[in-house]
Amino acid sequence: MIGLQLKEDVALGVTVPSRHARGRAARIGPTLDLILSNHGYPPLLEQLLAEALVLTALLGSLLKDPNGQLTIQAQTENGIVDLLVCDYMGGQLRGYIRHDPDRLAEAGPHPTLFSLFGRGYLAITFDQPATDERYQGIVPLEGEGLAEAAQSYFAQSEQIPSIVRLAARKDDKGWVAGGLMFQHLPEGEEGRDRLHTRLDHPEWPHVAVLVGSVKADELTDRDLPLDDLIWRLLHEEDEVRTLDPVLLSKGCRCSPDYIASVIARFPPDERAAMVGDDGLIRVGCAFCATSFPIPVEEA
Ligand SMILES: [Zn+2]
């Protein structure tokens, strides 16, 4: 795509044919600020959601179906964070976190993934209506962070050796998050059933070492285009191909009309109990933290 700066709010697909590897790189900047600013979370949770959103962009951009949806959901028992949900559809991202503010304040500045999530799990769902494919895999939420949890998702749930790197930071321009994900597809074809997978295939560790050498500063460098970043890591490979970039933006599927139609399905006495002093029923969308005042006569 000529003239497109592959710096922010974009995901880029990559293949390394001779190594049977495919990858995605993504960086979110202004879009990330738009999503986070609505929620008003403490910085620690902004960081967590920023990393989750860039992971969502990496996974979502794997979808071939333009109406496909990718959802990641981290859920816990007794965690400080009890729910984190992000989804992707056609380049649009959204997400939110539900948490206990008092327990978060007690946890100090650098809580581990375990102290945030307790005993939790990560569910990743690929939904592709065009081919009627729906696939969900669930793994325990373990390790250092979301990147490690995503790697174990691919290893355990899909038997695909993968490497995932995520980083997010805030500076005077706002939030920026970047990520890389590479996977080994020994049969060279995406989506084909596998009869066996060799996790020790020698060409894979080579790619994993090169990709794994990426620094957090590079992932979040707003001035470093994603294709240059890929080139920096993989320039010694025989051939590295990039796919068409996917533009990323903030999006939500909530709408006042839809919410009014949901309210209209409640019995009249329950509807009456929802009405505030101003005669409006206020319904919030957790994903985008928007409140919709619905006049009672419209419901
Ligand atoms: Zn919404």
PDB file of C-alpha atoms and ligand atoms in Angstrom:
ATOM      1  CA  MET A   1       0.000   0.000   0.000  1.00  0.00           C
ATOM      2  CA  ILE A   2       1.820   3.084  -1.222  1.00  0.00           C
ATOM      3  CA  GLY A   3       1.902   6.090   1.038  1.00  0.00           C
ATOM      4  CA  LEU A   4       0.615   4.271   4.083  1.00  0.00           C
ATOM      5  CA  GLN A   5       2.810   4.800   7.105  1.00  0.00           C
ATOM      6  CA  LEU A   6       3.033   1.513   8.923  1.00  0.00           C
ATOM      7  CA  LYS A   7       3.654   3.154  12.265  1.00  0.00           C
ATOM      8  CA  GLU A   8       0.474   3.289  14.335  1.00  0.00           C
ATOM      9  CA  ASP A   9      -3.026   1.817  14.336  1.00  0.00           C
ATOM     10  CA  VAL A  10      -2.031  -0.855  11.871  1.00  0.00           C
ATOM     11  CA  ALA A  11      -1.332  -4.596  11.739  1.00  0.00           C
ATOM     12  CA  LEU A  12       0.950  -6.215   9.178  1.00  0.00           C
ATOM     13  CA  GLY A  13       1.065  -9.863   8.148  1.00  0.00           C
ATOM     14  CA  VAL A  14       4.408 -11.464   7.346  1.00  0.00           C
ATOM     15  CA  THR A  15       5.515 -14.818   5.987  1.00  0.00           C
ATOM     16  CA  VAL A  16       8.976 -16.371   5.911  1.00  0.00           C
ATOM     17  CA  PRO A  17       8.431 -19.127   3.338  1.00  0.00           C
ATOM     18  CA  SER A  18      11.772 -20.907   3.708  1.00  0.00           C
ATOM     19  CA  ARG A  19      11.196 -21.271   7.467  1.00  0.00           C
ATOM     20  CA  HIS A  20       7.523 -22.166   7.218  1.00  0.00           C
ATOM     21  CA  ALA A  21       6.715 -19.294   9.499  1.00  0.00           C
ATOM     22  CA  ARG A  22       4.010 -16.696   9.458  1.00  0.00           C
ATOM     23  CA  GLY A  23       3.714 -13.668  11.667  1.00  0.00           C
ATOM     24  CA  ARG A  24       1.838 -10.544  12.538  1.00  0.00           C
ATOM     25  CA  ALA A  25       3.117  -7.216  13.806  1.00  0.00           C
ATOM     26  CA  ALA A  26       0.793  -4.571  15.211  1.00  0.00           C
ATOM     27  CA  ARG A  27       1.028  -1.183  16.837  1.00  0.00           C
ATOM     28  CA  ILE A  28      -1.804   0.894  18.305  1.00  0.00           C
ATOM     29  CA  GLY A  29      -1.427   4.557  19.226  1.00  0.00           C
ATOM     30  CA  PRO A  30      -4.240   7.123  18.893  1.00  0.00           C
ATOM     31  CA  THR A  31      -6.818   4.309  18.786  1.00  0.00           C
ATOM     32  CA  LEU A  32      -5.495   2.987  22.089  1.00  0.00           C
ATOM     33  CA  ASP A  33      -5.865   6.408  23.713  1.00  0.00           C
ATOM     34  CA  LEU A  34      -9.433   6.643  22.443  1.00  0.00           C
ATOM     35  CA  ILE A  35     -10.329   3.272  23.948  1.00  0.00           C
ATOM     36  CA  LEU A  36      -8.552   3.814  27.265  1.00  0.00           C
ATOM     37  CA  SER A  37      -9.648   7.409  27.833  1.00  0.00           C
ATOM     38  CA  ASN A  38     -13.308   6.413  28.056  1.00  0.00           C
ATOM     39  CA  HIS A  39     -12.685   3.900  30.814  1.00  0.00           C
ATOM     40  CA  GLY A  40     -10.555   5.912  33.252  1.00  0.00           C
ATOM     41  CA  TYR A  41      -8.759   2.911  34.716  1.00  0.00           C
ATOM     42  CA  PRO A  42      -5.705   3.169  36.999  1.00  0.00           C
ATOM     43  CA  PRO A  43      -2.417   3.129  34.969  1.00  0.00           C
ATOM     44  CA  LEU A  44      -1.689  -0.494  35.850  1.00  0.00           C
ATOM     45  CA  LEU A  45      -4.952  -1.666  34.310  1.00  0.00           C
ATOM     46  CA  GLU A  46      -4.489   0.651  31.327  1.00  0.00           C
ATOM     47  CA  GLN A  47      -1.189  -1.136  30.740  1.00  0.00           C
ATOM     48  CA  LEU A  48      -2.880  -4.538  31.004  1.00  0.00           C
ATOM     49  CA  LEU A  49      -5.721  -3.587  28.662  1.00  0.00           C
ATOM     50  CA  ALA A  50      -3.260  -1.981  26.214  1.00  0.00           C
ATOM     51  CA  GLU A  51      -1.320  -5.257  25.982  1.00  0.00           C
ATOM     52  CA  ALA A  52      -4.546  -7.244  25.697  1.00  0.00           C
ATOM     53  CA  LEU A  53      -5.728  -4.990  22.853  1.00  0.00           C
ATOM     54  CA  VAL A  54      -2.534  -5.360  20.870  1.00  0.00           C
ATOM     55  CA  LEU A  55      -2.747  -9.142  21.353  1.00  0.00           C
ATOM     56  CA  THR A  56      -6.342  -8.906  20.097  1.00  0.00           C
ATOM     57  CA  ALA A  57      -5.137  -7.009  17.016  1.00  0.00           C
ATOM     58  CA  LEU A  58      -2.451  -9.638  16.325  1.00  0.00           C
ATOM     59  CA  LEU A  59      -4.915 -12.519  16.600  1.00  0.00           C
ATOM     60  CA  GLY A  60      -7.805 -10.718  14.912  1.00  0.00           C
ATOM     61  CA  SER A  61      -5.726  -9.889  11.863  1.00  0.00           C
ATOM     62  CA  LEU A  62      -5.331 -13.649  11.305  1.00  0.00           C
ATOM     63  CA  LEU A  63      -9.043 -13.862  10.434  1.00  0.00           C
ATOM     64  CA  LYS A  64      -9.726 -14.322   6.752  1.00  0.00           C
ATOM     65  CA  ASP A  65     -13.465 -13.697   6.961  1.00  0.00           C
ATOM     66  CA  PRO A  66     -14.120  -9.906   6.821  1.00  0.00           C
ATOM     67  CA  ASN A  67     -17.083 -10.443   9.159  1.00  0.00           C
ATOM     68  CA  GLY A  68     -15.099 -12.711  11.440  1.00  0.00           C
ATOM     69  CA  GLN A  69     -14.764 -11.886  15.094  1.00  0.00           C
ATOM     70  CA  LEU A  70     -11.948 -12.643  17.489  1.00  0.00           C
ATOM     71  CA  THR A  71     -12.550 -12.469  21.227  1.00  0.00           C
ATOM     72  CA  ILE A  72     -10.123 -12.866  24.062  1.00  0.00           C
ATOM     73  CA  GLN A  73     -11.513 -13.250  27.527  1.00  0.00           C
ATOM     74  CA  ALA A  74      -9.561 -13.595  30.765  1.00  0.00           C
ATOM     75  CA  GLN A  75     -11.677 -14.670  33.671  1.00  0.00           C
ATOM     76  CA  THR A  76     -10.784 -15.518  37.229  1.00  0.00           C
ATOM     77  CA  GLU A  77     -11.924 -16.867  40.519  1.00  0.00           C
ATOM     78  CA  ASN A  78     -11.197 -14.356  43.295  1.00  0.00           C
ATOM     79  CA  GLY A  79      -8.765 -12.301  41.223  1.00  0.00           C
ATOM     80  CA  ILE A  80      -8.328  -8.541  41.644  1.00  0.00           C
ATOM     81  CA  VAL A  81      -9.313  -8.466  37.977  1.00  0.00           C
ATOM     82  CA  ASP A  82     -12.271 -10.751  37.572  1.00  0.00           C
ATOM     83  CA  LEU A  83     -12.943 -10.166  33.899  1.00  0.00           C
ATOM     84  CA  LEU A  84     -11.050  -8.796  30.902  1.00  0.00           C
ATOM     85  CA  VAL A  85     -12.699  -8.912  27.481  1.00  0.00           C
ATOM     86  CA  CYS A  86     -11.408  -7.604  24.158  1.00  0.00           C
ATOM     87  CA  ASP A  87     -12.649  -8.222  20.678  1.00  0.00           C
ATOM     88  CA  TYR A  88     -11.786  -7.518  17.061  1.00  0.00           C
ATOM     89  CA  MET A  89     -13.991  -7.278  14.022  1.00  0.00           C
ATOM     90  CA  GLY A  90     -12.926  -5.867  10.658  1.00  0.00           C
ATOM     91  CA  GLY A  91     -10.025  -3.932  12.165  1.00  0.00           C
ATOM     92  CA  GLN A  92     -12.167  -2.487  14.972  1.00  0.00           C
ATOM     93  CA  LEU A  93     -11.026  -3.028  18.547  1.00  0.00           C
ATOM     94  CA  ARG A  94     -12.776  -2.680  21.878  1.00  0.00           C
ATOM     95  CA  GLY A  95     -12.271  -3.982  25.383  1.00  0.00           C
ATOM     96  CA  TYR A  96     -12.848  -3.527  29.086  1.00  0.00           C
ATOM     97  CA  ILE A  97     -11.778  -4.767  32.491  1.00  0.00           C
ATOM     98  CA  ARG A  98     -13.840  -5.457  35.595  1.00  0.00           C
ATOM     99  CA  HIS A  99     -11.863  -5.224  38.823  1.00  0.00           C
ATOM    100  CA  ASP A 100     -11.884  -4.579  42.551  1.00  0.00           C
ATOM    101  CA  PRO A 101     -10.345  -1.084  43.091  1.00  0.00           C
ATOM    102  CA  ASP A 102      -9.641  -1.592  46.808  1.00  0.00           C
ATOM    103  CA  ARG A 103      -7.742  -4.813  46.306  1.00  0.00           C
ATOM    104  CA  LEU A 104      -5.853  -3.302  43.360  1.00  0.00           C
ATOM    105  CA  ALA A 105      -4.684  -0.420  45.570  1.00  0.00           C
ATOM    106  CA  GLU A 106      -3.443  -2.925  48.160  1.00  0.00           C
ATOM    107  CA  ALA A 107      -1.516  -4.938  45.564  1.00  0.00           C
ATOM    108  CA  GLY A 108       1.275  -2.352  45.143  1.00  0.00           C
ATOM    109  CA  PRO A 109       2.819  -1.001  41.936  1.00  0.00           C
ATOM    110  CA  HIS A 110       3.994  -4.267  40.318  1.00  0.00           C
ATOM    111  CA  PRO A 111       1.566  -7.106  40.927  1.00  0.00           C
ATOM    112  CA  THR A 112       2.212 -10.372  39.122  1.00  0.00           C
ATOM    113  CA  LEU A 113      -0.232 -11.832  36.657  1.00  0.00           C
ATOM    114  CA  PHE A 114      -1.147 -14.331  39.366  1.00  0.00           C
ATOM    115  CA  SER A 115      -1.950 -11.687  41.956  1.00  0.00           C
ATOM    116  CA  LEU A 116      -4.098  -9.836  39.414  1.00  0.00           C
ATOM    117  CA  PHE A 117      -5.970 -12.857  38.132  1.00  0.00           C
ATOM    118  CA  GLY A 118      -5.651 -15.427  40.931  1.00  0.00           C
ATOM    119  CA  ARG A 119      -6.656 -18.718  39.425  1.00  0.00           C
ATOM    120  CA  GLY A 120      -7.727 -17.624  36.026  1.00  0.00           C
ATOM    121  CA  TYR A 121      -7.983 -18.781  32.482  1.00  0.00           C
ATOM    122  CA  LEU A 122      -7.687 -17.256  29.047  1.00  0.00           C
ATOM    123  CA  ALA A 123     -10.265 -18.114  26.398  1.00  0.00           C
ATOM    124  CA  ILE A 124      -9.635 -17.227  22.772  1.00  0.00           C
ATOM    125  CA  THR A 125     -12.523 -17.522  20.329  1.00  0.00           C
ATOM    126  CA  PHE A 126     -12.337 -17.328  16.550  1.00  0.00           C
ATOM    127  CA  ASP A 127     -15.716 -16.845  14.926  1.00  0.00           C
ATOM    128  CA  GLN A 128     -15.955 -16.901  11.119  1.00  0.00           C
ATOM    129  CA  PRO A 129     -19.574 -16.713   9.939  1.00  0.00           C
ATOM    130  CA  ALA A 130     -18.720 -17.013   6.222  1.00  0.00           C
ATOM    131  CA  THR A 131     -17.560 -20.585   6.704  1.00  0.00           C
ATOM    132  CA  ASP A 132     -19.629 -21.221   9.844  1.00  0.00           C
ATOM    133  CA  GLU A 133     -16.452 -21.882  11.794  1.00  0.00           C
ATOM    134  CA  ARG A 134     -16.304 -21.234  15.501  1.00  0.00           C
ATOM    135  CA  TYR A 135     -13.359 -22.314  17.507  1.00  0.00           C
ATOM    136  CA  GLN A 136     -12.614 -21.705  21.160  1.00  0.00           C
ATOM    137  CA  GLY A 137      -9.548 -22.715  23.110  1.00  0.00           C
ATOM    138  CA  ILE A 138      -8.992 -22.205  26.827  1.00  0.00           C
ATOM    139  CA  VAL A 139      -5.718 -22.242  28.755  1.00  0.00           C
ATOM    140  CA  PRO A 140      -4.819 -21.444  32.369  1.00  0.00           C
ATOM    141  CA  LEU A 141      -3.652 -17.867  32.833  1.00  0.00           C
ATOM    142  CA  GLU A 142      -0.100 -18.591  33.912  1.00  0.00           C
ATOM    143  CA  GLY A 143       3.370 -17.205  33.365  1.00  0.00           C
ATOM    144  CA  GLU A 144       4.723 -13.695  33.323  1.00  0.00           C
ATOM    145  CA  GLY A 145       2.015 -12.014  31.350  1.00  0.00           C
ATOM    146  CA  LEU A 146      -0.501 -12.160  28.556  1.00  0.00           C
ATOM    147  CA  ALA A 147       2.150 -12.846  25.909  1.00  0.00           C
ATOM    148  CA  GLU A 148       3.208 -16.014  27.676  1.00  0.00           C
ATOM    149  CA  ALA A 149      -0.400 -17.072  28.202  1.00  0.00           C
ATOM    150  CA  ALA A 150      -1.046 -16.578  24.474  1.00  0.00           C
ATOM    151  CA  GLN A 151       2.004 -18.685  23.604  1.00  0.00           C
ATOM    152  CA  SER A 152       0.749 -21.523  25.777  1.00  0.00           C
ATOM    153  CA  TYR A 153      -2.680 -21.169  24.179  1.00  0.00           C
ATOM    154  CA  PHE A 154      -1.161 -21.907  20.768  1.00  0.00           C
ATOM    155  CA  ALA A 155       1.089 -24.665  22.108  1.00  0.00           C
ATOM    156  CA  GLN A 156      -1.613 -26.445  24.111  1.00  0.00           C
ATOM    157  CA  SER A 157      -4.770 -25.668  22.241  1.00  0.00           C
ATOM    158  CA  GLU A 158      -3.592 -25.717  18.633  1.00  0.00           C
ATOM    159  CA  GLN A 159      -0.206 -27.473  18.879  1.00  0.00           C
ATOM    160  CA  ILE A 160       1.383 -24.595  16.988  1.00  0.00           C
ATOM    161  CA  PRO A 161       4.797 -23.432  18.224  1.00  0.00           C
ATOM    162  CA  SER A 162       4.476 -19.675  18.625  1.00  0.00           C
ATOM    163  CA  ILE A 163       6.277 -16.694  19.972  1.00  0.00           C
ATOM    164  CA  VAL A 164       4.386 -13.640  21.198  1.00  0.00           C
ATOM    165  CA  ARG A 165       5.876 -10.351  22.380  1.00  0.00           C
ATOM    166  CA  LEU A 166       3.763  -7.477  23.712  1.00  0.00           C
ATOM    167  CA  ALA A 167       4.696  -4.077  25.094  1.00  0.00           C
ATOM    168  CA  ALA A 168       2.845  -0.922  26.061  1.00  0.00           C
ATOM    169  CA  ARG A 169       3.906   2.387  27.535  1.00  0.00           C
ATOM    170  CA  LYS A 170       2.622   5.887  28.079  1.00  0.00           C
ATOM    171  CA  ASP A 171       4.603   9.006  27.265  1.00  0.00           C
ATOM    172  CA  ASP A 172       3.756  12.670  26.743  1.00  0.00           C
ATOM    173  CA  LYS A 173       1.947  11.792  23.493  1.00  0.00           C
ATOM    174  CA  GLY A 174      -0.234   9.196  25.195  1.00  0.00           C
ATOM    175  CA  TRP A 175      -0.373   5.435  25.113  1.00  0.00           C
ATOM    176  CA  VAL A 176       1.285   3.252  22.522  1.00  0.00           C
ATOM    177  CA  ALA A 177       1.322  -0.550  22.411  1.00  0.00           C
ATOM    178  CA  GLY A 178       3.053  -2.900  20.020  1.00  0.00           C
ATOM    179  CA  GLY A 179       3.292  -6.608  19.511  1.00  0.00           C
ATOM    180  CA  LEU A 180       4.699  -9.387  17.388  1.00  0.00           C
ATOM    181  CA  MET A 181       3.475 -12.917  16.966  1.00  0.00           C
ATOM    182  CA  PHE A 182       5.144 -15.575  14.857  1.00  0.00           C
ATOM    183  CA  GLN A 183       4.076 -19.160  14.342  1.00  0.00           C
ATOM    184  CA  HIS A 184       5.536 -22.226  12.786  1.00  0.00           C
ATOM    185  CA  LEU A 185       3.349 -23.888  10.178  1.00  0.00           C
ATOM    186  CA  PRO A 186       5.400 -26.868   9.044  1.00  0.00           C
ATOM    187  CA  GLU A 187       2.945 -27.886   6.337  1.00  0.00           C
ATOM    188  CA  GLY A 188       3.190 -24.405   4.918  1.00  0.00           C
ATOM    189  CA  GLU A 189      -0.550 -24.016   4.607  1.00  0.00           C
ATOM    190  CA  GLU A 190      -2.806 -22.135   6.921  1.00  0.00           C
ATOM    191  CA  GLY A 191      -5.891 -23.928   8.120  1.00  0.00           C
ATOM    192  CA  ARG A 192      -4.995 -27.422   6.984  1.00  0.00           C
ATOM    193  CA  ASP A 193      -5.533 -30.297   9.390  1.00  0.00           C
ATOM    194  CA  ARG A 194      -2.358 -31.544  10.903  1.00  0.00           C
ATOM    195  CA  LEU A 195      -1.542 -35.152  11.303  1.00  0.00           C
ATOM    196  CA  HIS A 196       1.448 -34.479  13.484  1.00  0.00           C
ATOM    197  CA  THR A 197       3.503 -31.574  14.686  1.00  0.00           C
ATOM    198  CA  ARG A 198       7.143 -31.637  15.525  1.00  0.00           C
ATOM    199  CA  LEU A 199       7.737 -29.079  18.222  1.00  0.00           C
ATOM    200  CA  ASP A 200      11.494 -29.526  17.769  1.00  0.00           C
ATOM    201  CA  HIS A 201      11.639 -28.629  14.086  1.00  0.00           C
ATOM    202  CA  PRO A 202      15.081 -27.012  13.682  1.00  0.00           C
ATOM    203  CA  GLU A 203      13.938 -24.136  11.459  1.00  0.00           C
ATOM    204  CA  TRP A 204      11.530 -22.866  14.111  1.00  0.00           C
ATOM    205  CA  PRO A 205      13.967 -22.087  16.980  1.00  0.00           C
ATOM    206  CA  HIS A 206      15.939 -19.960  14.514  1.00  0.00           C
ATOM    207  CA  VAL A 207      12.923 -17.763  13.769  1.00  0.00           C
ATOM    208  CA  ALA A 208      11.919 -17.733  17.441  1.00  0.00           C
ATOM    209  CA  VAL A 209      15.370 -16.457  18.463  1.00  0.00           C
ATOM    210  CA  LEU A 210      15.365 -13.693  15.835  1.00  0.00           C
ATOM    211  CA  VAL A 211      11.821 -12.567  16.593  1.00  0.00           C
ATOM    212  CA  GLY A 212      12.347 -12.994  20.344  1.00  0.00           C
ATOM    213  CA  SER A 213      15.236 -10.533  20.244  1.00  0.00           C
ATOM    214  CA  VAL A 214      12.819  -7.658  19.653  1.00  0.00           C
ATOM    215  CA  LYS A 215      12.945  -5.037  22.390  1.00  0.00           C
ATOM    216  CA  ALA A 216       9.969  -3.446  24.093  1.00  0.00           C
ATOM    217  CA  ASP A 217      11.304  -0.053  22.953  1.00  0.00           C
ATOM    218  CA  GLU A 218      11.153  -1.189  19.319  1.00  0.00           C
ATOM    219  CA  LEU A 219       7.612  -2.517  19.652  1.00  0.00           C
ATOM    220  CA  THR A 220       6.449   0.809  21.055  1.00  0.00           C
ATOM    221  CA  ASP A 221       8.584   3.124  18.871  1.00  0.00           C
ATOM    222  CA  ARG A 222       6.039   5.314  17.066  1.00  0.00           C
ATOM    223  CA  ASP A 223       8.652   6.337  14.494  1.00  0.00           C
ATOM    224  CA  LEU A 224       9.640   2.811  13.495  1.00  0.00           C
ATOM    225  CA  PRO A 225       7.400   1.470  10.701  1.00  0.00           C
ATOM    226  CA  LEU A 226       6.387  -2.158  11.192  1.00  0.00           C
ATOM    227  CA  ASP A 227       7.978  -3.278   7.929  1.00  0.00           C
ATOM    228  CA  ASP A 228      11.283  -1.732   9.028  1.00  0.00           C
ATOM    229  CA  LEU A 229      10.970  -3.500  12.371  1.00  0.00           C
ATOM    230  CA  ILE A 230      10.411  -6.843  10.622  1.00  0.00           C
ATOM    231  CA  TRP A 231      13.337  -6.159   8.316  1.00  0.00           C
ATOM    232  CA  ARG A 232      15.570  -5.341  11.281  1.00  0.00           C
ATOM    233  CA  LEU A 233      14.782  -8.731  12.844  1.00  0.00           C
ATOM    234  CA  LEU A 234      14.683 -10.942   9.754  1.00  0.00           C
ATOM    235  CA  HIS A 235      16.935  -9.288   7.161  1.00  0.00           C
ATOM    236  CA  GLU A 236      19.207 -12.343   6.901  1.00  0.00           C
ATOM    237  CA  GLU A 237      16.358 -14.580   5.737  1.00  0.00           C
ATOM    238  CA  ASP A 238      16.192 -15.541   2.053  1.00  0.00           C
ATOM    239  CA  GLU A 239      12.724 -14.182   1.608  1.00  0.00           C
ATOM    240  CA  VAL A 240      10.338 -12.253   3.835  1.00  0.00           C
ATOM    241  CA  ARG A 241       6.951 -11.343   2.429  1.00  0.00           C
ATOM    242  CA  THR A 242       4.509  -8.821   3.827  1.00  0.00           C
ATOM    243  CA  LEU A 243       0.747  -9.000   3.334  1.00  0.00           C
ATOM    244  CA  ASP A 244      -1.669  -6.095   2.923  1.00  0.00           C
ATOM    245  CA  PRO A 245      -1.749  -4.036   6.113  1.00  0.00           C
ATOM    246  CA  VAL A 246      -4.925  -3.958   8.206  1.00  0.00           C
ATOM    247  CA  LEU A 247      -5.918  -0.568   9.603  1.00  0.00           C
ATOM    248  CA  LEU A 248      -6.989  -0.597  13.237  1.00  0.00           C
ATOM    249  CA  SER A 249      -9.574   1.654  14.856  1.00  0.00           C
ATOM    250  CA  LYS A 250     -11.813   1.904  17.891  1.00  0.00           C
ATOM    251  CA  GLY A 251     -15.210   0.378  17.296  1.00  0.00           C
ATOM    252  CA  CYS A 252     -18.206  -0.787  19.242  1.00  0.00           C
ATOM    253  CA  ARG A 253     -21.394  -2.476  18.144  1.00  0.00           C
ATOM    254  CA  CYS A 254     -23.613  -0.878  20.774  1.00  0.00           C
ATOM    255  CA  SER A 255     -26.363   1.482  19.602  1.00  0.00           C
ATOM    256  CA  PRO A 256     -29.229   3.342  21.283  1.00  0.00           C
ATOM    257  CA  ASP A 257     -31.767   1.586  19.024  1.00  0.00           C
ATOM    258  CA  TYR A 258     -30.498  -1.842  19.964  1.00  0.00           C
ATOM    259  CA  ILE A 259     -30.482  -1.009  23.677  1.00  0.00           C
ATOM    260  CA  ALA A 260     -34.028   0.401  23.447  1.00  0.00           C
ATOM    261  CA  SER A 261     -35.153  -2.839  21.798  1.00  0.00           C
ATOM    262  CA  VAL A 262     -33.604  -4.881  24.627  1.00  0.00           C
ATOM    263  CA  ILE A 263     -35.313  -2.739  27.277  1.00  0.00           C
ATOM    264  CA  ALA A 264     -38.616  -3.090  25.435  1.00  0.00           C
ATOM    265  CA  ARG A 265     -38.519  -6.841  26.052  1.00  0.00           C
ATOM    266  CA  PHE A 266     -38.698  -6.384  29.844  1.00  0.00           C
ATOM    267  CA  PRO A 267     -42.136  -6.535  31.513  1.00  0.00           C
ATOM    268  CA  PRO A 268     -43.631  -3.048  32.134  1.00  0.00           C
ATOM    269  CA  ASP A 269     -43.187  -3.168  35.934  1.00  0.00           C
ATOM    270  CA  GLU A 270     -39.476  -4.018  35.609  1.00  0.00           C
ATOM    271  CA  ARG A 271     -39.068  -1.309  32.996  1.00  0.00           C
ATOM    272  CA  ALA A 272     -40.744   1.191  35.342  1.00  0.00           C
ATOM    273  CA  ALA A 273     -38.241   0.307  38.059  1.00  0.00           C
ATOM    274  CA  MET A 274     -35.346   1.228  35.719  1.00  0.00           C
ATOM    275  CA  VAL A 275     -36.528   4.794  35.116  1.00  0.00           C
ATOM    276  CA  GLY A 276     -34.506   7.527  36.819  1.00  0.00           C
ATOM    277  CA  ASP A 277     -35.849  10.790  38.314  1.00  0.00           C
ATOM    278  CA  ASP A 278     -35.352  12.477  34.936  1.00  0.00           C
ATOM    279  CA  GLY A 279     -37.663  10.012  33.166  1.00  0.00           C
ATOM    280  CA  LEU A 280     -34.766   8.304  31.391  1.00  0.00           C
ATOM    281  CA  ILE A 281     -33.512   4.749  31.551  1.00  0.00           C
ATOM    282  CA  ARG A 282     -29.716   4.814  31.571  1.00  0.00           C
ATOM    283  CA  VAL A 283     -27.944   1.823  30.129  1.00  0.00           C
ATOM    284  CA  GLY A 284     -24.193   1.575  29.936  1.00  0.00           C
ATOM    285  CA  CYS A 285     -22.072  -0.304  27.413  1.00  0.00           C
ATOM    286  CA  ALA A 286     -19.191  -1.906  29.311  1.00  0.00           C
ATOM    287  CA  PHE A 287     -17.053  -2.230  26.169  1.00  0.00           C
ATOM    288  CA  CYS A 288     -16.871   1.452  25.333  1.00  0.00           C
ATOM    289  CA  ALA A 289     -17.963   2.919  28.695  1.00  0.00           C
ATOM    290  CA  THR A 290     -20.736   4.898  27.030  1.00  0.00           C
ATOM    291  CA  SER A 291     -24.004   5.579  28.817  1.00  0.00           C
ATOM    292  CA  PHE A 292     -27.169   5.690  26.755  1.00  0.00           C
ATOM    293  CA  PRO A 293     -30.092   7.673  28.167  1.00  0.00           C
ATOM    294  CA  ILE A 294     -33.216   6.056  26.725  1.00  0.00           C
ATOM    295  CA  PRO A 295     -36.511   7.979  27.086  1.00  0.00           C
ATOM    296  CA  VAL A 296     -38.983   5.593  28.685  1.00  0.00           C
ATOM    297  CA  GLU A 297     -41.532   6.080  25.887  1.00  0.00           C
ATOM    298  CA  GLU A 298     -39.018   4.808  23.338  1.00  0.00           C
ATOM    299  CA  ALA A 299     -38.588   1.530  25.157  1.00  0.00           C
TER     300      ALA A 299
HETATM  301 ZN    ZN B   1     -20.274   0.156  23.214  1.00  0.00          ZN
END
